[in-house]
mmCIF file of C-alpha atoms in Angstrom:
data_model
loop_
_atom_site.group_PDB
_atom_site.id
_atom_site.type_symbol
_atom_site.label_atom_id
_atom_site.label_comp_id
_atom_site.label_asym_id
_atom_site.label_seq_id
_atom_site.Cartn_x
_atom_site.Cartn_y
_atom_site.Cartn_z
ATOM 1 C CA MET A 1 144.951 30.018 -27.445
ATOM 2 C CA PHE A 2 143.894 30.236 -23.809
ATOM 3 C CA ASP A 3 140.712 28.256 -23.170
ATOM 4 C CA ARG A 4 138.559 29.501 -20.315
ATOM 5 C CA HIS A 5 137.156 25.980 -19.911
ATOM 6 C CA ASP A 6 139.946 25.113 -17.463
ATOM 7 C CA SER A 7 140.272 28.445 -15.715
ATOM 8 C CA ASN A 8 138.374 27.491 -12.576
ATOM 9 C CA ALA A 9 140.226 24.249 -11.940
ATOM 10 C CA ALA A 10 142.739 24.142 -9.113
ATOM 11 C CA PHE A 11 146.146 25.061 -10.433
ATOM 12 C CA ASP A 12 148.594 22.188 -10.129
ATOM 13 C CA THR A 13 152.064 23.562 -9.503
ATOM 14 C CA SER A 14 153.468 20.531 -7.723
ATOM 15 C CA LYS A 15 154.936 18.870 -10.794
ATOM 16 C CA THR A 16 155.676 21.663 -13.220
ATOM 17 C CA LYS A 17 156.469 24.429 -10.734
ATOM 18 C CA GLU A 18 154.406 26.864 -12.792
ATOM 19 C CA ALA A 19 155.575 30.440 -12.545
ATOM 20 C CA VAL A 20 152.894 32.748 -11.154
ATOM 21 C CA VAL A 21 152.639 36.528 -11.189
ATOM 22 C CA LEU A 22 151.096 38.066 -8.074
ATOM 23 C CA VAL A 23 149.072 41.286 -8.040
ATOM 24 C CA HIS A 24 148.591 43.282 -4.859
ATOM 25 C CA LEU A 25 147.076 46.741 -5.243
ATOM 26 C CA ASN A 26 146.750 49.345 -2.523
ATOM 27 C CA PHE A 27 143.303 50.890 -2.158
ATOM 28 C CA ASN A 28 144.391 52.997 0.831
ATOM 29 C CA ASP A 29 144.553 49.880 3.011
ATOM 30 C CA ARG A 30 146.224 50.542 6.371
ATOM 31 C CA ASN A 31 147.138 46.841 6.607
ATOM 32 C CA PHE A 32 148.661 46.752 3.115
ATOM 33 C CA ASP A 33 152.102 45.383 4.122
ATOM 34 C CA GLU A 34 150.723 42.718 6.483
ATOM 35 C CA SER A 35 148.184 41.644 3.888
ATOM 36 C CA GLU A 36 150.968 41.275 1.309
ATOM 37 C CA GLN A 37 153.047 39.013 3.569
ATOM 38 C CA GLU A 38 150.029 36.821 4.221
ATOM 39 C CA PHE A 39 149.342 36.714 0.472
ATOM 40 C CA ILE A 40 152.875 35.458 -0.176
ATOM 41 C CA GLU A 41 152.481 32.769 2.490
ATOM 42 C CA LEU A 42 149.182 31.671 0.949
ATOM 43 C CA VAL A 43 150.761 31.298 -2.491
ATOM 44 C CA ASN A 44 153.805 29.517 -1.060
ATOM 45 C CA SER A 45 151.386 27.040 0.539
ATOM 46 C CA THR A 46 150.399 25.887 -2.962
ATOM 47 C CA GLY A 47 153.981 25.125 -3.994
ATOM 48 C CA ALA A 48 153.833 27.684 -6.792
ATOM 49 C CA LYS A 49 156.945 29.473 -8.003
ATOM 50 C CA ILE A 50 156.474 33.205 -7.496
ATOM 51 C CA ALA A 51 157.955 35.023 -10.490
ATOM 52 C CA THR A 52 157.228 38.571 -9.376
ATOM 53 C CA MET A 53 154.803 40.770 -7.451
ATOM 54 C CA VAL A 54 153.058 43.638 -9.247
ATOM 55 C CA HIS A 55 152.103 46.613 -7.081
ATOM 56 C CA GLY A 56 149.956 49.629 -7.719
ATOM 57 C CA LYS A 57 147.861 52.242 -5.985
ATOM 58 C CA ARG A 58 144.323 53.162 -6.929
ATOM 59 C CA ARG A 59 141.388 54.993 -5.416
ATOM 60 C CA GLY A 60 139.099 52.122 -6.347
ATOM 61 C CA PRO A 61 138.836 49.083 -8.632
ATOM 62 C CA ASP A 62 138.259 49.513 -12.352
ATOM 63 C CA SER A 63 134.846 48.088 -13.231
ATOM 64 C CA LYS A 64 136.102 46.268 -16.318
ATOM 65 C CA LEU A 65 139.688 45.189 -15.579
ATOM 66 C CA PHE A 66 139.897 45.824 -11.813
ATOM 67 C CA ALA A 67 143.487 47.089 -12.136
ATOM 68 C CA GLY A 68 142.985 49.490 -15.053
ATOM 69 C CA SER A 69 144.276 49.113 -18.614
ATOM 70 C CA GLY A 70 147.748 50.523 -17.957
ATOM 71 C CA LYS A 71 148.411 48.227 -15.004
ATOM 72 C CA VAL A 72 147.021 45.227 -16.901
ATOM 73 C CA GLN A 73 149.497 45.928 -19.694
ATOM 74 C CA GLU A 74 152.303 45.940 -17.110
ATOM 75 C CA ILE A 75 151.048 42.616 -15.737
ATOM 76 C CA ARG A 76 150.929 41.200 -19.268
ATOM 77 C CA GLU A 77 154.586 42.165 -19.821
ATOM 78 C CA HIS A 78 155.558 40.254 -16.657
ATOM 79 C CA VAL A 79 153.514 37.233 -17.785
ATOM 80 C CA ILE A 80 155.414 37.158 -21.085
ATOM 81 C CA ALA A 81 158.822 37.823 -19.491
ATOM 82 C CA HIS A 82 158.443 35.016 -16.944
ATOM 83 C CA ASP A 83 156.379 32.661 -19.125
ATOM 84 C CA ALA A 84 153.833 32.649 -16.315
ATOM 85 C CA ALA A 85 150.851 30.292 -16.418
ATOM 86 C CA VAL A 86 148.764 31.986 -13.721
ATOM 87 C CA VAL A 87 148.149 35.478 -12.397
ATOM 88 C CA ILE A 88 146.867 35.609 -8.818
ATOM 89 C CA PHE A 89 145.151 38.690 -7.391
ATOM 90 C CA ASN A 90 145.086 39.323 -3.657
ATOM 91 C CA HIS A 91 141.612 40.733 -4.177
ATOM 92 C CA GLU A 92 138.100 39.624 -4.983
ATOM 93 C CA LEU A 93 137.222 39.804 -8.676
ATOM 94 C CA SER A 94 133.801 39.720 -10.247
ATOM 95 C CA PRO A 95 133.142 37.002 -12.866
ATOM 96 C CA SER A 96 133.241 39.572 -15.655
ATOM 97 C CA GLN A 97 136.520 41.043 -14.375
ATOM 98 C CA GLU A 98 138.073 37.560 -14.336
ATOM 99 C CA ARG A 99 136.974 36.926 -17.913
ATOM 100 C CA ASN A 100 138.160 40.318 -19.125
ATOM 101 C CA LEU A 101 141.540 39.901 -17.430
ATOM 102 C CA GLU A 102 142.042 36.427 -18.874
ATOM 103 C CA ALA A 103 141.212 37.736 -22.343
ATOM 104 C CA GLU A 104 143.842 40.479 -21.922
ATOM 105 C CA LEU A 105 146.525 38.405 -20.182
ATOM 106 C CA HIS A 106 146.042 35.137 -22.132
ATOM 107 C CA CYS A 107 146.470 33.021 -19.002
ATOM 108 C CA ARG A 108 144.477 31.902 -16.007
ATOM 109 C CA VAL A 109 143.494 34.518 -13.466
ATOM 110 C CA ILE A 110 142.730 33.495 -9.892
ATOM 111 C CA ALA A 111 141.265 35.748 -7.215
ATOM 112 C CA ARG A 112 141.909 35.526 -3.470
ATOM 113 C CA THR A 113 138.883 33.322 -2.802
ATOM 114 C CA GLY A 114 139.911 30.861 -5.510
ATOM 115 C CA LEU A 115 143.411 30.708 -4.011
ATOM 116 C CA ILE A 116 142.115 29.959 -0.500
ATOM 117 C CA LEU A 117 139.679 27.353 -1.822
ATOM 118 C CA ASP A 118 142.557 25.658 -3.639
ATOM 119 C CA ILE A 119 144.613 25.491 -0.426
ATOM 120 C CA PHE A 120 141.656 24.078 1.492
ATOM 121 C CA ALA A 121 141.203 21.434 -1.206
ATOM 122 C CA ARG A 122 144.852 20.395 -0.798
ATOM 123 C CA ARG A 123 144.636 20.249 3.012
ATOM 124 C CA ALA A 124 141.339 18.392 3.531
ATOM 125 C CA ARG A 125 141.923 14.804 4.641
ATOM 126 C CA SER A 126 138.714 13.509 6.208
ATOM 127 C CA HIS A 127 135.569 12.585 4.290
ATOM 128 C CA GLU A 128 133.698 15.465 5.912
ATOM 129 C CA GLY A 129 136.466 17.946 5.186
ATOM 130 C CA LYS A 130 136.550 16.989 1.512
ATOM 131 C CA LEU A 131 132.775 17.319 1.247
ATOM 132 C CA GLN A 132 132.888 20.743 2.885
ATOM 133 C CA VAL A 133 135.631 22.025 0.588
ATOM 134 C CA GLU A 134 133.959 20.696 -2.554
ATOM 135 C CA LEU A 135 130.682 22.332 -1.564
ATOM 136 C CA ALA A 136 132.425 25.684 -1.057
ATOM 137 C CA GLN A 137 134.238 25.322 -4.392
ATOM 138 C CA LEU A 138 131.051 24.527 -6.296
ATOM 139 C CA LYS A 139 129.163 27.391 -4.685
ATOM 140 C CA HIS A 140 131.966 29.700 -5.758
ATOM 141 C CA LEU A 141 132.047 28.161 -9.234
ATOM 142 C CA SER A 142 128.282 28.602 -9.647
ATOM 143 C CA THR A 143 128.769 32.374 -9.555
ATOM 144 C CA ARG A 144 131.278 32.025 -12.412
ATOM 145 C CA LEU A 145 128.944 30.162 -14.780
ATOM 146 C CA VAL A 146 128.304 33.169 -16.965
ATOM 147 C CA ARG A 147 128.381 33.447 -20.765
ATOM 148 C CA GLY A 148 132.045 33.664 -21.628
ATOM 149 C CA TRP A 149 133.199 30.082 -21.472
ATOM 150 C CA THR A 150 133.658 29.213 -25.145
ATOM 151 C CA HIS A 151 132.725 25.570 -24.610
ATOM 152 C CA LEU A 152 129.444 26.569 -22.952
ATOM 153 C CA GLU A 153 128.010 28.196 -26.052
ATOM 154 C CA ARG A 154 127.735 25.014 -28.070
ATOM 155 C CA GLN A 155 124.382 23.268 -28.408
ATOM 156 C CA LYS A 156 123.600 19.676 -27.551
ATOM 157 C CA GLY A 157 120.758 19.410 -30.085
ATOM 158 C CA GLY A 158 121.171 17.406 -33.285
ATOM 159 C CA ILE A 159 119.455 15.271 -35.886
ATOM 160 C CA GLY A 160 116.255 13.706 -34.594
ATOM 161 C CA LEU A 161 115.893 16.154 -31.718
ATOM 162 C CA ARG A 162 113.204 18.804 -31.531
ATOM 163 C CA GLY A 163 114.649 22.293 -31.348
ATOM 164 C CA PRO A 164 118.202 23.267 -30.456
ATOM 165 C CA GLY A 165 118.110 21.276 -27.225
ATOM 166 C CA GLU A 166 119.706 22.267 -23.939
ATOM 167 C CA THR A 167 122.697 24.593 -24.076
ATOM 168 C CA GLN A 168 125.901 23.411 -22.466
ATOM 169 C CA LEU A 169 125.611 26.339 -20.055
ATOM 170 C CA GLU A 170 122.205 25.124 -18.890
ATOM 171 C CA THR A 171 123.528 21.572 -18.625
ATOM 172 C CA ASP A 172 126.470 22.682 -16.519
ATOM 173 C CA ARG A 173 124.184 24.698 -14.248
ATOM 174 C CA ARG A 174 121.834 21.756 -13.826
ATOM 175 C CA LEU A 175 124.640 19.275 -13.088
ATOM 176 C CA LEU A 176 126.275 21.742 -10.733
ATOM 177 C CA GLY A 177 123.002 22.206 -8.877
ATOM 178 C CA GLN A 178 122.526 18.451 -8.600
ATOM 179 C CA ARG A 179 126.024 17.974 -7.194
ATOM 180 C CA ILE A 180 125.559 20.799 -4.663
ATOM 181 C CA LYS A 181 122.266 19.239 -3.574
ATOM 182 C CA SER A 182 123.961 15.838 -3.192
ATOM 183 C CA LEU A 183 126.824 17.315 -1.145
ATOM 184 C CA LYS A 184 124.412 19.136 1.164
ATOM 185 C CA LYS A 185 122.515 15.886 1.710
ATOM 186 C CA GLN A 186 125.729 14.002 2.571
ATOM 187 C CA LEU A 187 126.874 16.769 4.911
ATOM 188 C CA THR A 188 123.484 16.795 6.632
ATOM 189 C CA LYS A 189 124.001 13.118 7.426
ATOM 190 C CA VAL A 190 127.539 13.734 8.712
ATOM 191 C CA ARG A 191 126.317 16.667 10.808
ATOM 192 C CA SER A 192 123.580 14.503 12.276
ATOM 193 C CA GLN A 193 126.198 11.959 13.372
ATOM 194 C CA ARG A 194 128.361 14.737 14.818
ATOM 195 C CA GLU A 195 125.358 16.187 16.641
ATOM 196 C CA GLN A 196 124.643 12.788 18.222
ATOM 197 C CA GLY A 197 128.173 12.731 19.597
ATOM 198 C CA ARG A 198 127.774 16.290 20.847
ATOM 199 C CA ARG A 199 124.513 15.459 22.621
ATOM 200 C CA SER A 200 126.165 12.425 24.213
ATOM 201 C CA ARG A 201 128.917 14.644 25.617
ATOM 202 C CA GLN A 202 126.340 17.130 26.882
ATOM 203 C CA ARG A 203 124.380 14.353 28.615
ATOM 204 C CA ALA A 204 127.580 13.181 30.228
ATOM 205 C CA ASP A 205 128.213 16.814 31.241
ATOM 206 C CA ILE A 206 131.670 16.862 29.628
ATOM 207 C CA PRO A 207 132.742 20.461 28.840
ATOM 208 C CA VAL A 208 134.383 21.191 25.476
ATOM 209 C CA VAL A 209 137.411 23.482 25.314
ATOM 210 C CA SER A 210 137.957 24.696 21.762
ATOM 211 C CA LEU A 211 141.208 26.088 20.367
ATOM 212 C CA VAL A 212 140.597 29.023 18.048
ATOM 213 C CA GLY A 213 142.810 31.603 16.435
ATOM 214 C CA TYR A 214 144.343 32.930 13.281
ATOM 215 C CA THR A 215 145.893 30.300 11.062
ATOM 216 C CA ASN A 216 149.515 29.349 11.774
ATOM 217 C CA MET A 217 149.455 30.500 15.410
ATOM 218 C CA GLY A 218 150.505 27.071 16.721
ATOM 219 C CA LYS A 219 147.083 25.709 17.731
ATOM 220 C CA SER A 220 147.819 22.135 16.637
ATOM 221 C CA THR A 221 151.228 22.175 18.339
ATOM 222 C CA LEU A 222 149.548 23.355 21.538
ATOM 223 C CA PHE A 223 146.817 20.728 21.124
ATOM 224 C CA ASN A 224 149.461 18.008 20.808
ATOM 225 C CA ARG A 225 151.367 19.317 23.816
ATOM 226 C CA ILE A 226 148.375 19.486 26.182
ATOM 227 C CA THR A 227 146.736 16.224 25.029
ATOM 228 C CA THR A 228 149.936 14.286 24.169
ATOM 229 C CA SER A 229 148.472 13.613 20.703
ATOM 230 C CA ASP A 230 150.123 13.527 17.298
ATOM 231 C CA VAL A 231 147.844 15.748 15.215
ATOM 232 C CA TYR A 232 149.582 16.989 12.071
ATOM 233 C CA ALA A 233 151.186 20.370 12.721
ATOM 234 C CA ASP A 234 153.272 22.422 10.324
ATOM 235 C CA ASP A 235 154.461 26.004 9.925
ATOM 236 C CA ARG A 236 152.058 26.616 7.058
ATOM 237 C CA LEU A 237 148.733 28.363 6.649
ATOM 238 C CA PHE A 238 145.769 26.029 7.076
ATOM 239 C CA ALA A 239 147.917 23.011 7.994
ATOM 240 C CA THR A 240 144.921 21.673 9.933
ATOM 241 C CA LEU A 241 141.413 21.671 8.468
ATOM 242 C CA ASP A 242 139.690 18.663 9.938
ATOM 243 C CA PRO A 243 138.437 19.027 13.529
ATOM 244 C CA THR A 244 140.101 16.802 16.089
ATOM 245 C CA LEU A 245 138.642 15.936 19.490
ATOM 246 C CA ARG A 246 140.568 14.401 22.382
ATOM 247 C CA ARG A 247 139.447 13.540 25.897
ATOM 248 C CA LEU A 248 141.567 15.240 28.541
ATOM 249 C CA LYS A 249 141.708 14.611 32.279
ATOM 250 C CA LEU A 250 144.059 16.723 34.340
ATOM 251 C CA MET A 251 144.682 16.449 38.050
ATOM 252 C CA ASP A 252 141.866 18.151 39.993
ATOM 253 C CA THR A 253 139.735 18.814 36.896
ATOM 254 C CA GLN A 254 136.598 17.384 35.401
ATOM 255 C CA ALA A 255 136.952 15.272 32.273
ATOM 256 C CA LEU A 256 137.277 17.649 29.312
ATOM 257 C CA ILE A 257 137.095 17.420 25.537
ATOM 258 C CA MET A 258 139.757 19.429 23.692
ATOM 259 C CA ALA A 259 138.838 20.476 20.151
ATOM 260 C CA ASP A 260 141.327 21.643 17.530
ATOM 261 C CA THR A 261 139.646 23.452 14.626
ATOM 262 C CA VAL A 262 140.497 25.236 11.379
ATOM 263 C CA GLY A 263 142.391 28.495 11.676
ATOM 264 C CA PHE A 264 140.891 31.773 10.531
ATOM 265 C CA ILE A 265 142.246 34.371 8.146
ATOM 266 C CA ARG A 266 141.527 37.882 6.855
ATOM 267 C CA LYS A 267 138.423 37.953 4.684
ATOM 268 C CA LEU A 268 137.726 34.226 5.052
ATOM 269 C CA PRO A 269 135.390 33.418 2.114
ATOM 270 C CA HIS A 270 131.778 33.280 3.248
ATOM 271 C CA ASP A 271 131.176 30.018 1.343
ATOM 272 C CA LEU A 272 133.930 28.389 3.429
ATOM 273 C CA VAL A 273 132.456 29.636 6.696
ATOM 274 C CA GLU A 274 129.051 28.324 5.638
ATOM 275 C CA SER A 275 130.391 24.986 4.369
ATOM 276 C CA PHE A 276 132.450 24.424 7.532
ATOM 277 C CA SER A 277 129.520 25.234 9.817
ATOM 278 C CA SER A 278 129.408 21.710 11.276
ATOM 279 C CA THR A 279 133.132 21.852 12.020
ATOM 280 C CA LEU A 280 132.753 25.264 13.611
ATOM 281 C CA GLU A 281 129.815 23.991 15.670
ATOM 282 C CA GLU A 282 132.394 22.585 18.099
ATOM 283 C CA THR A 283 133.471 26.171 18.694
ATOM 284 C CA ARG A 284 129.928 27.492 19.018
ATOM 285 C CA SER A 285 128.950 24.876 21.626
ATOM 286 C CA ALA A 286 132.201 25.047 23.635
ATOM 287 C CA ALA A 287 132.303 25.946 27.318
ATOM 288 C CA LEU A 288 135.590 27.828 26.868
ATOM 289 C CA LEU A 289 137.628 29.142 23.923
ATOM 290 C CA LEU A 290 141.411 29.226 24.085
ATOM 291 C CA HIS A 291 142.201 32.040 21.645
ATOM 292 C CA VAL A 292 145.771 31.357 20.482
ATOM 293 C CA VAL A 293 147.881 34.307 19.306
ATOM 294 C CA GLU A 294 151.580 34.890 18.665
ATOM 295 C CA ALA A 295 153.100 36.637 21.669
ATOM 296 C CA GLY A 296 155.636 38.739 19.779
ATOM 297 C CA SER A 297 153.505 39.685 16.777
ATOM 298 C CA SER A 298 153.162 43.414 16.142
ATOM 299 C CA GLU A 299 149.720 42.803 14.642
ATOM 300 C CA ARG A 300 148.477 40.566 17.458
ATOM 301 C CA GLU A 301 145.490 42.778 18.274
ATOM 302 C CA GLN A 302 144.488 43.104 14.610
ATOM 303 C CA LEU A 303 144.562 39.344 14.053
ATOM 304 C CA MET A 304 142.522 38.793 17.207
ATOM 305 C CA GLU A 305 139.971 41.226 15.802
ATOM 306 C CA HIS A 306 139.759 39.232 12.548
ATOM 307 C CA VAL A 307 139.147 36.031 14.532
ATOM 308 C CA ASN A 308 136.487 37.685 16.668
ATOM 309 C CA VAL A 309 134.674 38.827 13.526
ATOM 310 C CA VAL A 310 134.399 35.194 12.373
ATOM 311 C CA LEU A 311 133.377 34.081 15.881
ATOM 312 C CA HIS A 312 130.580 36.635 15.730
ATOM 313 C CA GLU A 313 129.615 35.342 12.286
ATOM 314 C CA ILE A 314 129.175 31.798 13.626
ATOM 315 C CA ASP A 315 127.444 32.953 16.841
ATOM 316 C CA ALA A 316 130.355 31.975 19.077
ATOM 317 C CA ASP A 317 131.260 35.463 20.268
ATOM 318 C CA GLU A 318 129.451 34.968 23.605
ATOM 319 C CA VAL A 319 131.563 31.926 24.583
ATOM 320 C CA PRO A 320 134.102 32.812 27.336
ATOM 321 C CA GLN A 321 137.671 33.282 26.094
ATOM 322 C CA VAL A 322 141.134 32.982 27.555
ATOM 323 C CA ILE A 323 143.893 34.493 25.418
ATOM 324 C CA VAL A 324 146.858 32.154 24.949
ATOM 325 C CA CYS A 325 149.974 34.112 23.939
ATOM 326 C CA ASN A 326 152.032 31.406 22.266
ATOM 327 C CA LYS A 327 155.614 31.312 20.923
ATOM 328 C CA ILE A 328 157.247 33.194 23.809
ATOM 329 C CA ASP A 329 160.393 31.282 22.867
ATOM 330 C CA LYS A 330 160.671 33.562 19.818
ATOM 331 C CA THR A 331 160.849 36.754 21.870
ATOM 332 C CA ASN A 332 162.893 38.000 24.802
ATOM 333 C CA ASP A 333 160.161 40.368 25.965
ATOM 334 C CA HIS A 334 157.804 37.840 27.518
ATOM 335 C CA GLU A 335 157.964 35.053 30.071
ATOM 336 C CA ALA A 336 155.513 32.335 31.074
ATOM 337 C CA ARG A 337 152.841 33.783 33.324
ATOM 338 C CA ILE A 338 149.118 34.146 33.951
ATOM 339 C CA ASP A 339 147.427 37.554 33.694
ATOM 340 C CA ARG A 340 144.253 38.279 35.658
ATOM 341 C CA ASP A 341 141.729 41.098 35.455
ATOM 342 C CA LYS A 342 140.816 43.420 38.327
ATOM 343 C CA ASP A 343 138.390 40.810 39.674
ATOM 344 C CA GLY A 344 141.092 38.139 39.764
ATOM 345 C CA LYS A 345 139.687 36.231 36.784
ATOM 346 C CA ILE A 346 142.151 34.693 34.343
ATOM 347 C CA TRP A 347 142.075 36.374 30.940
ATOM 348 C CA ARG A 348 145.523 35.621 29.457
ATOM 349 C CA VAL A 349 148.320 33.060 29.727
ATOM 350 C CA TRP A 350 151.802 33.251 28.182
ATOM 351 C CA LEU A 351 153.554 30.057 27.024
ATOM 352 C CA SER A 352 155.465 28.202 24.325
ATOM 353 C CA ALA A 353 153.790 25.145 22.837
ATOM 354 C CA HIS A 354 157.060 24.358 21.045
ATOM 355 C CA THR A 355 159.286 24.169 24.143
ATOM 356 C CA GLY A 356 156.593 23.360 26.691
ATOM 357 C CA GLU A 357 157.367 26.418 28.808
ATOM 358 C CA GLY A 358 154.183 27.595 30.524
ATOM 359 C CA ILE A 359 152.109 24.519 29.668
ATOM 360 C CA ASP A 360 151.762 23.851 33.394
ATOM 361 C CA LEU A 361 150.170 27.311 33.672
ATOM 362 C CA LEU A 362 147.645 26.419 30.978
ATOM 363 C CA ARG A 363 146.795 23.286 32.954
ATOM 364 C CA GLN A 364 146.315 25.533 35.983
ATOM 365 C CA VAL A 365 143.934 27.691 33.928
ATOM 366 C CA LEU A 366 141.841 24.653 32.984
ATOM 367 C CA GLN A 367 141.853 23.388 36.559
ATOM 368 C CA GLU A 368 140.537 26.746 37.732
ATOM 369 C CA TYR A 369 137.825 26.894 35.071
ATOM 370 C CA PHE A 370 136.778 23.272 35.415
ATOM 371 C CA PRO A 371 137.391 22.063 38.985
ATOM 372 C CA GLU A 372 136.847 18.366 39.677
ATOM 373 C CA GLU A 373 133.881 19.180 41.907
ATOM 374 C CA PRO A 374 131.831 22.006 40.331
ATOM 375 C CA LEU A 375 131.419 24.986 42.677
ATOM 376 C CA TYR A 376 127.631 24.725 42.819
ATOM 377 C CA GLN A 377 127.986 21.186 44.153
ATOM 378 C CA GLN A 378 130.527 22.283 46.759
ATOM 379 C CA ASP A 379 128.121 24.931 48.046
ATOM 380 C CA ASN A 380 125.328 22.380 48.626
#
């Protein structure tokens, strides 16, 4: 019998290679195909074995089962046929929908937010990153603490105690609240330390250049290329979570700080944005954003729009941007170059972080933005 007690734990597919059934329904979404490919990449990032993908088209979600009774029966048949342990929806589900689906499917059901949180938990390496991910997970879990967990309905009271005592549900809520409070306190301390470092850089008048962009656009590879560092980079979503800062001094430029930060994604869970606020502070306080995109991507403009939405959410949308069209080595349509607007100001540079082609142009961009002697000093 499926026990909901374990349904919110991260699913461990690394050892058993659990088969998972994916569900991706079309609610008249114009980005349906692109969203599906990203969904597959997200699931592959967990190491899960994808058994099959269930599709469907609806005008809107069913209030009880999200997918409707007929579609849920189809999903159940796939679960049985593939002996699947988990069903993953590329959608947000309400707590009651999750419970109802698990009761019908007799296996764990994970929504998009739970999937992304699981990937973040796997990727976090630093103490701060782990704290941030755990806080986001617990905030998400707190919305799922609703009557329906069989183990939560038992009472703690017994002989010698007055009344029935505290329900397990109340205990779990209290302990969850205490842990969230503890995590916030620890993160406040970490943020204070980070803020001290930021103020030191500001006093020294060292500009910060922050790499931003959709996940898996090659930001860490570019960071390594321009700073000659060895930050972990991989062709996977969210390969880099923890912020990395490196001092950079190019010929004829001021000293700079390069910051590599977490990549963004469609519908990035709000709890993650909030929990990673200290990490994203490096972006908010930057003097320049290098917005990294894939040169040959047909959805380049759409992905840039998704990133700009998050930048607006963290109050970083007013920071100047230069678009970095990366991965020109994967297309024959583009060559390394700098594009300028009608006023002669740089707004885009084309390069390949993988081969190094065009990196000298990016250095030229930074030299132009941050000359060794600031212009206001030259005029005096």
